[in-house]
Amino acid sequence: MKSRIGKPAFFIVFILIIVFAVLSTMGISTYNGDIKKSIVWGIDDIRWGMDIRGGVSATFVVPEDYAAEHEITADDLNAAKSILETRLVNKNINDYNVYVDNATNGVIVQFPWQSDDTSFDPQQAVREIGETALLTFREKHEVDADGKPSGDTLDNIIMTGDQVEKATASYELKDDNSGQREWVVVLQFKEEGRKAFADATEKLSSKENSDAGANIVSIWMDDECISYPRVYERLEQETCRISGSFDENSARELANKINGGSLPFKLENSSLSTISPILGMGARDSMALAGLIAFILIAIFMIIYYRLPGFVAVVALTGQVAGMFAAITGFFGFNNASSLTLPGIAGIILSIGMGVDANVISAERIKEELKAGRTIDGALKNGFSRGFTAILDSNLTVIIVALILMAVFGTWFGATTEGTVYSFGYTLLAGVIMNFIMACWATRMMTIGLSKFKCFRKTSLYGVKKSELEHTDAEKGKDTVHTIAVKAKTNIDFVGKRKVFVIISAAAFAMTLALSFIMGVNVDIRFKGGTILTYSYEGEIDTNAVKSTVEALGTPRATVTTGTSFTGGLNTVVVSFAQDEKMDNEMLEKVSKTLVESYADNNIENIDTTNVSAAAGSQFLVSCVIAVAIAFVLLVIYIAFRFKKIGGWSAGIIAIFCLLHDVILTYAVYVISGMSLDSNFMAVILTLLGYSINNTIIIYDRLRENRAKHGGNISDRELVNLSINQTLSRSIITTATTVTAMISIAIVCSLQGVTSILSFAIPLAFGMLVGFYSSLCLAGPLWIWHRERKSRKSGSSKPAKSNG
């Protein structure tokens, strides 16, 4: 059947991608004097994470009068911590730190600056986060001189926010039949809330109350009345509208407060200061430059190697990158803006790698079809069709990983959150969705559209020389292929060398384990707990020099950052130590004394000492274990379902083993180099979970196809070797492009003195190479080992059937 895609398809899709890329990156803004209003958000409106831009640090404590009358337990503080985390996520702040200090009944909250920090009021942001946010429905509307509830209103609470299922900001028609709309907050009651509301409205709508003007239900947020409508009958409804002088922002803010829940007690802000970035805007700019260089190198390679499909792939990749930034800035309207952290950037990098891979798979398939004798039209049709299954399976497995990370580290399963990991899952999910759109739809439309032009109907423009073509009836205008099977260019016996590969991996495992015990590993304070010392200072101070001075005293490894205190107007330097126990008083005094003496000209003075509970780190590790376990189980189930013909369950378990292999060997880089296990380590491991499984899935897909094509005509060993060799070109190209991006980042950042990013780029480049090795040298050969072992157990000389 003749393709319905015509010549204009390329130009239509190309123009749409370019316009979309310009809008999503540049944005559209208007200015009223110095005030900027973004109509369409672009890259400049991204809220960068604390690791890149820095932010605000606030310490909340329980008021002394409340603490004197009530016993504040660790469970109380952890409950408050969870609610504060949920509020941050509801504000689309995906990068934050929340610590509990049991000694002072305090909770430390750190979150990044807004993208437009000139209009950012940190005091207001901290007040909103720390509000008790107790929603109450009360009888009547009696208030004292300060506007707080009194009399019957104070004593008679109808229901609280706990009896509300969900709150939503909505733009609806007014009740006055004017035809105008207003912003309201719609509450959906739980069953007990619906009944309590119905009983109260029946009571208040009585003739006695109506005649006295007391037929009012007042709605309060803490001690502020936000609405007090009159009621005239019993209202048995599942929803309630709160109306008032809301605009969109205030309506959404109120809905978020209600959904976030109320704190178990009031918290007061005892200190407020800025925090300097661990990586810095220099790291962001360096990564952007390195990313641009890597993109240009990849574009040049794709165009030279794949010719026309390579050019189209570059256009599609441009659209994919633009789509990911659009998802972060809230460009699409149905999603809110999200803060972008280093792990989030890692998600973008992995998504781009997936995009390159998808285009490489299609381009390689097209080349195979042409070499087998297909016409241009037949090669494009079959190439995109046969390549789609591999793209579908590899991308769906990554989507599984992304959704699990967003679920476990977001608010889907409760208030427990870990923003940086959520940020990774979010950008990865957005990237994979854009990959489906660009690599599977846009690339196909543009390539087939261009192929309709006579000047683009040469096989050399698709990377195939005439000498590589097999004789077919295509020369006579037909598309009948005499030679169906496509032989691999290379013929490496991967299966025959499996013992060597297993010995190499086992030796690497043993070395990693031994070095972990001998050398130990550095762990960041957010995962281990420890002590945070805050000092004020004058003039300029070198954080690296402070770090060296402190560590020379025999302290644990220190992290040093600078900032500014809003409450005192002081410059601050913060020294953090990650350790299992809090630092003893003798060492604390020694550190402070040494810093005061060493930096006498800076007038250093200790203004705060905080002991960070390790519970947060333990909670994070538990969440990690849960996320990885769920991911592994679902991946095994998915692979077992999709790859029944090549072993199903066994194929899934082998894929998970390869994943663990890659993670453990990448962990060895941190052990050997002494790099800390921090957010960079998290970003690397999460990236590998998606990257490595993708490599293995591609080989499985070809193995499944060859099994269906050749049946029992070739042995399992030949089948595995054929499949690996056929995908070898794709594996090399995909790995080379992604590793090139990492090396570019490492080189550019080193040249610009931004060394903090090296603990991300170098281990990730190594991990990608390890993933390349495991997918080629372990996945297929281990599958053969399982098959042969199963055959021996069944006592059959024939290969076991691939049913599990």
PDB file of C-alpha atoms in Angstrom, residues 174-287:
ATOM      1  CA  LYS A 174     -20.692  32.827  40.489  1.00  0.00           C
ATOM      2  CA  ASP A 175     -23.836  31.936  42.433  1.00  0.00           C
ATOM      3  CA  ASP A 176     -25.466  35.323  41.715  1.00  0.00           C
ATOM      4  CA  ASN A 177     -26.546  34.346  38.158  1.00  0.00           C
ATOM      5  CA  SER A 178     -24.460  37.198  36.756  1.00  0.00           C
ATOM      6  CA  GLY A 179     -22.745  34.894  34.293  1.00  0.00           C
ATOM      7  CA  GLN A 180     -19.338  35.934  35.619  1.00  0.00           C
ATOM      8  CA  ARG A 181     -16.722  33.496  36.879  1.00  0.00           C
ATOM      9  CA  GLU A 182     -14.555  33.556  39.982  1.00  0.00           C
ATOM     10  CA  TRP A 183     -11.801  31.480  41.555  1.00  0.00           C
ATOM     11  CA  VAL A 184     -13.055  29.215  44.324  1.00  0.00           C
ATOM     12  CA  VAL A 185     -11.742  26.307  46.371  1.00  0.00           C
ATOM     13  CA  VAL A 186     -13.851  23.160  46.034  1.00  0.00           C
ATOM     14  CA  LEU A 187     -13.739  20.768  49.011  1.00  0.00           C
ATOM     15  CA  GLN A 188     -14.638  17.112  48.662  1.00  0.00           C
ATOM     16  CA  PHE A 189     -15.760  15.754  52.046  1.00  0.00           C
ATOM     17  CA  LYS A 190     -15.056  12.374  53.537  1.00  0.00           C
ATOM     18  CA  GLU A 191     -18.186  10.515  54.720  1.00  0.00           C
ATOM     19  CA  GLU A 192     -17.809  11.660  58.330  1.00  0.00           C
ATOM     20  CA  GLY A 193     -17.260  15.223  57.151  1.00  0.00           C
ATOM     21  CA  ARG A 194     -20.354  15.137  54.936  1.00  0.00           C
ATOM     22  CA  LYS A 195     -22.518  13.977  57.855  1.00  0.00           C
ATOM     23  CA  ALA A 196     -21.075  16.547  60.280  1.00  0.00           C
ATOM     24  CA  PHE A 197     -21.651  19.338  57.763  1.00  0.00           C
ATOM     25  CA  ALA A 198     -25.239  18.188  57.115  1.00  0.00           C
ATOM     26  CA  ASP A 199     -26.092  18.056  60.845  1.00  0.00           C
ATOM     27  CA  ALA A 200     -24.555  21.483  61.470  1.00  0.00           C
ATOM     28  CA  THR A 201     -26.366  23.166  58.572  1.00  0.00           C
ATOM     29  CA  GLU A 202     -29.663  21.661  59.761  1.00  0.00           C
ATOM     30  CA  LYS A 203     -29.072  23.140  63.215  1.00  0.00           C
ATOM     31  CA  LEU A 204     -27.916  26.551  61.994  1.00  0.00           C
ATOM     32  CA  SER A 205     -30.715  26.936  59.434  1.00  0.00           C
ATOM     33  CA  SER A 206     -33.397  26.620  62.109  1.00  0.00           C
ATOM     34  CA  LYS A 207     -35.913  29.468  62.412  1.00  0.00           C
ATOM     35  CA  GLU A 208     -34.409  30.541  65.716  1.00  0.00           C
ATOM     36  CA  ASN A 209     -30.918  30.975  64.279  1.00  0.00           C
ATOM     37  CA  SER A 210     -32.188  32.487  61.033  1.00  0.00           C
ATOM     38  CA  ASP A 211     -34.221  35.119  62.867  1.00  0.00           C
ATOM     39  CA  ALA A 212     -31.185  35.981  65.016  1.00  0.00           C
ATOM     40  CA  GLY A 213     -28.903  36.225  61.980  1.00  0.00           C
ATOM     41  CA  ALA A 214     -26.818  33.374  63.347  1.00  0.00           C
ATOM     42  CA  ASN A 215     -27.350  30.992  60.415  1.00  0.00           C
ATOM     43  CA  ILE A 216     -23.679  31.193  59.461  1.00  0.00           C
ATOM     44  CA  VAL A 217     -20.967  28.620  58.892  1.00  0.00           C
ATOM     45  CA  SER A 218     -17.586  30.331  59.230  1.00  0.00           C
ATOM     46  CA  ILE A 219     -14.545  28.747  57.595  1.00  0.00           C
ATOM     47  CA  TRP A 220     -11.168  29.383  59.213  1.00  0.00           C
ATOM     48  CA  MET A 221      -7.530  28.757  58.353  1.00  0.00           C
ATOM     49  CA  ASP A 222      -5.793  28.879  61.718  1.00  0.00           C
ATOM     50  CA  ASP A 223      -7.112  32.127  63.291  1.00  0.00           C
ATOM     51  CA  GLU A 224      -8.051  33.807  60.004  1.00  0.00           C
ATOM     52  CA  CYS A 225     -11.631  33.670  58.739  1.00  0.00           C
ATOM     53  CA  ILE A 226     -11.608  33.097  54.997  1.00  0.00           C
ATOM     54  CA  SER A 227     -15.365  32.830  54.391  1.00  0.00           C
ATOM     55  CA  TYR A 228     -18.662  32.924  56.363  1.00  0.00           C
ATOM     56  CA  PRO A 229     -21.634  32.005  54.166  1.00  0.00           C
ATOM     57  CA  ARG A 230     -25.232  31.838  55.437  1.00  0.00           C
ATOM     58  CA  VAL A 231     -27.162  28.583  55.286  1.00  0.00           C
ATOM     59  CA  TYR A 232     -30.928  28.237  54.905  1.00  0.00           C
ATOM     60  CA  GLU A 233     -31.436  24.465  54.826  1.00  0.00           C
ATOM     61  CA  ARG A 234     -29.812  21.138  55.649  1.00  0.00           C
ATOM     62  CA  LEU A 235     -27.072  20.548  53.092  1.00  0.00           C
ATOM     63  CA  GLU A 236     -26.292  16.889  52.434  1.00  0.00           C
ATOM     64  CA  GLN A 237     -23.636  17.251  49.794  1.00  0.00           C
ATOM     65  CA  GLU A 238     -20.256  15.705  49.107  1.00  0.00           C
ATOM     66  CA  THR A 239     -18.650  18.988  48.087  1.00  0.00           C
ATOM     67  CA  CYS A 240     -18.499  22.548  49.334  1.00  0.00           C
ATOM     68  CA  ARG A 241     -17.287  25.708  47.623  1.00  0.00           C
ATOM     69  CA  ILE A 242     -15.250  28.352  49.433  1.00  0.00           C
ATOM     70  CA  SER A 243     -15.596  31.661  47.607  1.00  0.00           C
ATOM     71  CA  GLY A 244     -14.154  35.039  48.361  1.00  0.00           C
ATOM     72  CA  SER A 245     -11.660  37.487  46.912  1.00  0.00           C
ATOM     73  CA  PHE A 246      -9.473  34.757  45.436  1.00  0.00           C
ATOM     74  CA  ASP A 247      -7.248  35.043  42.409  1.00  0.00           C
ATOM     75  CA  GLU A 248      -5.722  31.933  40.825  1.00  0.00           C
ATOM     76  CA  ASN A 249      -2.603  31.971  43.010  1.00  0.00           C
ATOM     77  CA  SER A 250      -4.396  32.468  46.328  1.00  0.00           C
ATOM     78  CA  ALA A 251      -6.991  29.782  45.479  1.00  0.00           C
ATOM     79  CA  ARG A 252      -4.286  27.258  44.616  1.00  0.00           C
ATOM     80  CA  GLU A 253      -2.318  28.260  47.713  1.00  0.00           C
ATOM     81  CA  LEU A 254      -5.280  27.598  49.978  1.00  0.00           C
ATOM     82  CA  ALA A 255      -6.032  24.264  48.266  1.00  0.00           C
ATOM     83  CA  ASN A 256      -2.407  23.218  48.714  1.00  0.00           C
ATOM     84  CA  LYS A 257      -2.492  24.112  52.424  1.00  0.00           C
ATOM     85  CA  ILE A 258      -5.608  22.045  52.968  1.00  0.00           C
ATOM     86  CA  ASN A 259      -4.236  19.082  51.015  1.00  0.00           C
ATOM     87  CA  GLY A 260      -0.913  19.326  52.838  1.00  0.00           C
ATOM     88  CA  GLY A 261      -2.566  18.878  56.230  1.00  0.00           C
ATOM     89  CA  SER A 262      -2.099  20.783  59.467  1.00  0.00           C
ATOM     90  CA  LEU A 263       0.922  20.711  61.723  1.00  0.00           C
ATOM     91  CA  PRO A 264       0.503  19.012  65.111  1.00  0.00           C
ATOM     92  CA  PHE A 265       1.567  22.263  66.778  1.00  0.00           C
ATOM     93  CA  LYS A 266       2.593  25.771  65.868  1.00  0.00           C
ATOM     94  CA  LEU A 267       6.198  26.347  64.761  1.00  0.00           C
ATOM     95  CA  GLU A 268       8.108  29.598  65.105  1.00  0.00           C
ATOM     96  CA  ASN A 269      10.909  30.663  62.783  1.00  0.00           C
ATOM     97  CA  SER A 270      13.983  31.183  64.969  1.00  0.00           C
ATOM     98  CA  SER A 271      16.524  31.874  62.211  1.00  0.00           C
ATOM     99  CA  LEU A 272      16.581  32.572  58.498  1.00  0.00           C
ATOM    100  CA  SER A 273      19.636  32.645  56.254  1.00  0.00           C
ATOM    101  CA  THR A 274      20.807  32.054  52.724  1.00  0.00           C
ATOM    102  CA  ILE A 275      22.815  29.010  51.707  1.00  0.00           C
ATOM    103  CA  SER A 276      25.398  28.953  48.974  1.00  0.00           C
ATOM    104  CA  PRO A 277      25.200  26.293  46.261  1.00  0.00           C
ATOM    105  CA  ILE A 278      27.317  23.161  46.553  1.00  0.00           C
ATOM    106  CA  LEU A 279      27.840  23.113  42.794  1.00  0.00           C
ATOM    107  CA  GLY A 280      26.997  26.688  41.872  1.00  0.00           C
ATOM    108  CA  MET A 281      25.726  28.523  38.807  1.00  0.00           C
ATOM    109  CA  GLY A 282      29.207  28.025  37.380  1.00  0.00           C
ATOM    110  CA  ALA A 283      28.542  24.286  37.383  1.00  0.00           C
ATOM    111  CA  ARG A 284      25.231  24.889  35.643  1.00  0.00           C
ATOM    112  CA  ASP A 285      26.832  27.076  32.989  1.00  0.00           C
ATOM    113  CA  SER A 286      29.688  24.623  32.551  1.00  0.00           C
ATOM    114  CA  MET A 287      27.260  21.733  32.145  1.00  0.00           C
TER     115      MET A 287
END
